[in-house]
Coordinates of C-alpha atoms in Angstrom, one line a residue:
M1 CA 120.4 56.5 133.7
N2 CA 117.8 59.2 133.3
M3 CA 114.3 58.5 134.7
L4 CA 112.0 59.4 131.9
N5 CA 108.6 59.3 133.5
S6 CA 107.2 61.7 130.9
I7 CA 108.3 62.8 127.4
C8 CA 107.0 65.9 125.6
V9 CA 106.5 65.2 121.9
F10 CA 106.7 68.1 119.4
C11 CA 105.1 67.3 116.1
G12 CA 102.8 68.6 113.4
S13 CA 99.0 69.2 113.6
S14 CA 98.9 68.0 110.0
N15 CA 99.3 64.4 108.8
G16 CA 101.6 65.3 106.0
N17 CA 101.7 62.9 103.1
D18 CA 104.1 60.2 104.3
E19 CA 102.4 57.1 105.7
K20 CA 105.6 56.1 107.4
V21 CA 105.5 59.3 109.5
I22 CA 101.9 58.6 110.5
S23 CA 102.6 55.0 111.5
E24 CA 105.8 55.9 113.4
A25 CA 103.9 58.6 115.4
F26 CA 101.4 56.0 116.5
L27 CA 104.1 53.5 117.3
L28 CA 106.0 56.1 119.4
G29 CA 102.8 56.7 121.5
K30 CA 102.4 52.9 121.8
K31 CA 106.0 52.3 122.9
L32 CA 105.9 55.2 125.5
A33 CA 102.7 53.7 126.9
K34 CA 104.2 50.2 127.2
Q35 CA 107.2 51.7 129.0
D36 CA 104.9 53.6 131.4
I37 CA 106.2 56.9 130.1
A38 CA 103.5 59.7 130.0
V39 CA 103.1 61.6 126.8
V40 CA 103.0 65.4 127.0
Y41 CA 101.9 67.1 123.8
G42 CA 99.9 69.9 122.2
G43 CA 96.4 68.5 123.0
A44 CA 94.9 68.1 119.6
K45 CA 93.4 64.9 118.1
I46 CA 94.3 65.8 114.6
G47 CA 97.5 65.3 112.6
I48 CA 100.7 63.7 113.8
M49 CA 99.8 65.0 117.3
G50 CA 96.6 62.9 117.2
Q51 CA 98.5 59.8 116.1
V52 CA 100.9 60.0 119.0
A53 CA 98.1 60.4 121.4
K54 CA 96.0 57.6 119.9
G55 CA 99.0 55.2 120.1
A56 CA 99.4 55.9 123.8
I57 CA 95.7 55.9 124.6
D58 CA 95.1 52.7 122.7
Y59 CA 97.7 51.0 125.0
N60 CA 96.4 52.5 128.2
G61 CA 99.1 55.2 128.4
K62 CA 98.8 58.5 130.2
V63 CA 98.5 61.5 127.8
I64 CA 98.6 65.1 128.9
G65 CA 97.6 67.8 126.5
V66 CA 98.7 71.4 126.8
I67 CA 97.0 74.0 124.6
P68 CA 96.5 77.8 124.7
E69 CA 92.9 78.9 125.0
F70 CA 92.9 80.6 121.6
L71 CA 93.8 77.4 119.9
T72 CA 91.0 75.4 121.4
L73 CA 88.8 76.9 118.7
K74 CA 91.2 76.2 115.8
E75 CA 92.7 72.9 116.7
V76 CA 90.4 70.0 117.5
V77 CA 91.0 69.3 121.2
H78 CA 91.3 65.6 122.2
K79 CA 88.5 64.5 124.5
E80 CA 90.1 61.3 125.8
L81 CA 93.2 62.6 127.6
Y82 CA 94.3 61.8 131.1
Q83 CA 94.6 65.6 131.6
L84 CA 94.1 68.7 129.5
V85 CA 95.9 71.9 130.6
I86 CA 94.7 75.2 129.0
T87 CA 97.1 78.1 129.1
N88 CA 96.7 81.8 128.3
T89 CA 99.5 82.1 125.8
M90 CA 101.8 80.0 123.6
H91 CA 104.7 80.9 125.8
E92 CA 102.9 79.6 128.9
R93 CA 102.1 76.5 126.9
K94 CA 105.8 75.8 126.2
M95 CA 106.7 76.6 129.9
K96 CA 104.1 74.1 131.1
M97 CA 105.2 71.4 128.6
H98 CA 108.8 71.8 129.9
E99 CA 107.6 71.7 133.5
L100 CA 105.7 68.5 132.9
S101 CA 108.4 66.6 131.0
D102 CA 111.6 64.7 131.7
G103 CA 112.7 64.8 128.1
F104 CA 111.6 65.9 124.6
I105 CA 111.2 64.1 121.2
T106 CA 110.6 66.0 117.9
L107 CA 108.8 64.3 115.1
P108 CA 108.1 65.8 111.6
G109 CA 106.1 69.0 111.5
G110 CA 106.2 72.5 110.3
F111 CA 107.2 75.9 111.6
G112 CA 105.6 75.4 115.0
T113 CA 107.4 72.1 115.5
L114 CA 110.8 73.7 114.6
E115 CA 110.1 76.6 116.9
E116 CA 109.4 74.3 119.8
L117 CA 112.5 72.2 119.1
F118 CA 114.8 75.2 118.8
E119 CA 113.5 77.0 121.8
I120 CA 113.9 73.9 124.1
I121 CA 117.4 73.2 122.7
T122 CA 118.4 76.9 123.2
W123 CA 117.2 76.6 126.8
S124 CA 119.5 73.6 127.2
Q125 CA 122.4 75.5 125.6
L126 CA 121.9 78.3 128.1
G127 CA 121.9 75.9 131.0
L128 CA 118.2 76.4 131.9
H129 CA 117.6 72.7 131.9
Q130 CA 119.6 69.4 131.4
K131 CA 116.8 67.2 130.0
P132 CA 117.5 65.0 126.9
I133 CA 116.3 66.2 123.6
G134 CA 115.6 63.7 120.8
L135 CA 115.0 64.1 117.1
L136 CA 113.2 61.1 115.5
N137 CA 114.5 61.4 111.9
I138 CA 111.8 59.3 110.2
G139 CA 112.7 58.5 106.6
G140 CA 115.4 61.1 106.5
F141 CA 112.8 63.9 107.1
Y142 CA 115.4 66.0 109.0
D143 CA 118.5 65.3 106.9
D144 CA 118.6 68.8 105.4
L145 CA 118.1 70.4 108.8
L146 CA 120.9 68.3 110.2
G147 CA 123.1 69.3 107.3
L148 CA 122.4 73.0 108.0
L149 CA 123.3 72.5 111.7
K150 CA 126.6 70.9 110.7
N151 CA 127.3 73.8 108.4
M152 CA 126.6 76.2 111.4
V153 CA 129.3 74.2 113.3
R154 CA 131.8 74.4 110.4
R155 CA 131.3 78.1 110.0
G156 CA 131.7 78.9 113.7
F157 CA 128.1 79.8 114.7
L158 CA 127.4 76.7 116.7
K159 CA 129.7 74.9 119.1
T160 CA 130.1 71.1 118.6
E161 CA 129.1 70.5 122.2
N162 CA 125.8 72.4 121.6
Y163 CA 125.2 70.5 118.4
E164 CA 125.6 67.3 120.3
L165 CA 122.8 68.3 122.7
L166 CA 120.4 67.1 120.0
L167 CA 120.2 63.3 120.1
V168 CA 119.3 61.9 116.6
D169 CA 118.1 58.6 115.4
S170 CA 115.6 57.1 113.0
D171 CA 114.7 54.2 115.3
I172 CA 112.4 54.8 118.3
D173 CA 114.0 52.3 120.6
T174 CA 117.5 53.5 119.9
L175 CA 116.5 57.1 120.4
L176 CA 114.9 56.3 123.8
K177 CA 118.0 54.4 124.8
K178 CA 120.2 57.5 123.9
M179 CA 117.8 59.7 125.9
K180 CA 117.9 57.4 129.0
T181 CA 121.7 57.3 129.0
F182 CA 122.2 61.0 128.1
E183 CA 124.7 62.8 130.4
P184 CA 124.5 66.5 130.3
K185 CA 127.8 68.3 130.0
K186 CA 128.8 70.9 132.5
V187 CA 127.6 74.3 131.1
A188 CA 130.5 76.7 130.6
K189 CA 129.9 80.4 130.5
W190 CA 128.2 80.7 127.2
L191 CA 129.4 84.1 126.2
K192 CA 133.0 85.0 126.3
P193 CA 134.2 88.6 125.5
D194 CA 136.2 89.1 122.3
R195 CA 139.9 89.8 123.1
T196 CA 140.6 92.4 120.5

């Protein structure tokens, strides 16, 4: 059983146009707070990011924001956080989020959200960490992406065991259970020379 004292949430700085996504983001923050799991996230009070933070803060949860200095002018920084960490660069931001977190959950978002998800799952594939990585597939938002990943497996660009590093569910409680019971596989040497 994994001790999840903190979970990093990757998600959009926009609200999008699906009320279900907005309400589930708030509910995730609430559920994490009620389980005494700290939320680590991008530090903004706007968009889906803000909904996750609000859900946790409204239920007395601990919320830690991590934001690079240049974004403090562009994104509206949340003022009610337990802690705000300001980094010099985006890369430092992701390193700090990783350092502060026992696991990761990705909600709907745009390019930045996908970049964060794929970087953290690549680090896992390379054996740089063994933390559980969840994808909350609200309303089938990520169905097309999951189809693409399965196609990558079929066509030999992604190993099944690496695809399975991504824990997927549409229900928050079920996803958290999968993350708590996740057992990392022993990492084999990830590159093997061609025998030609």
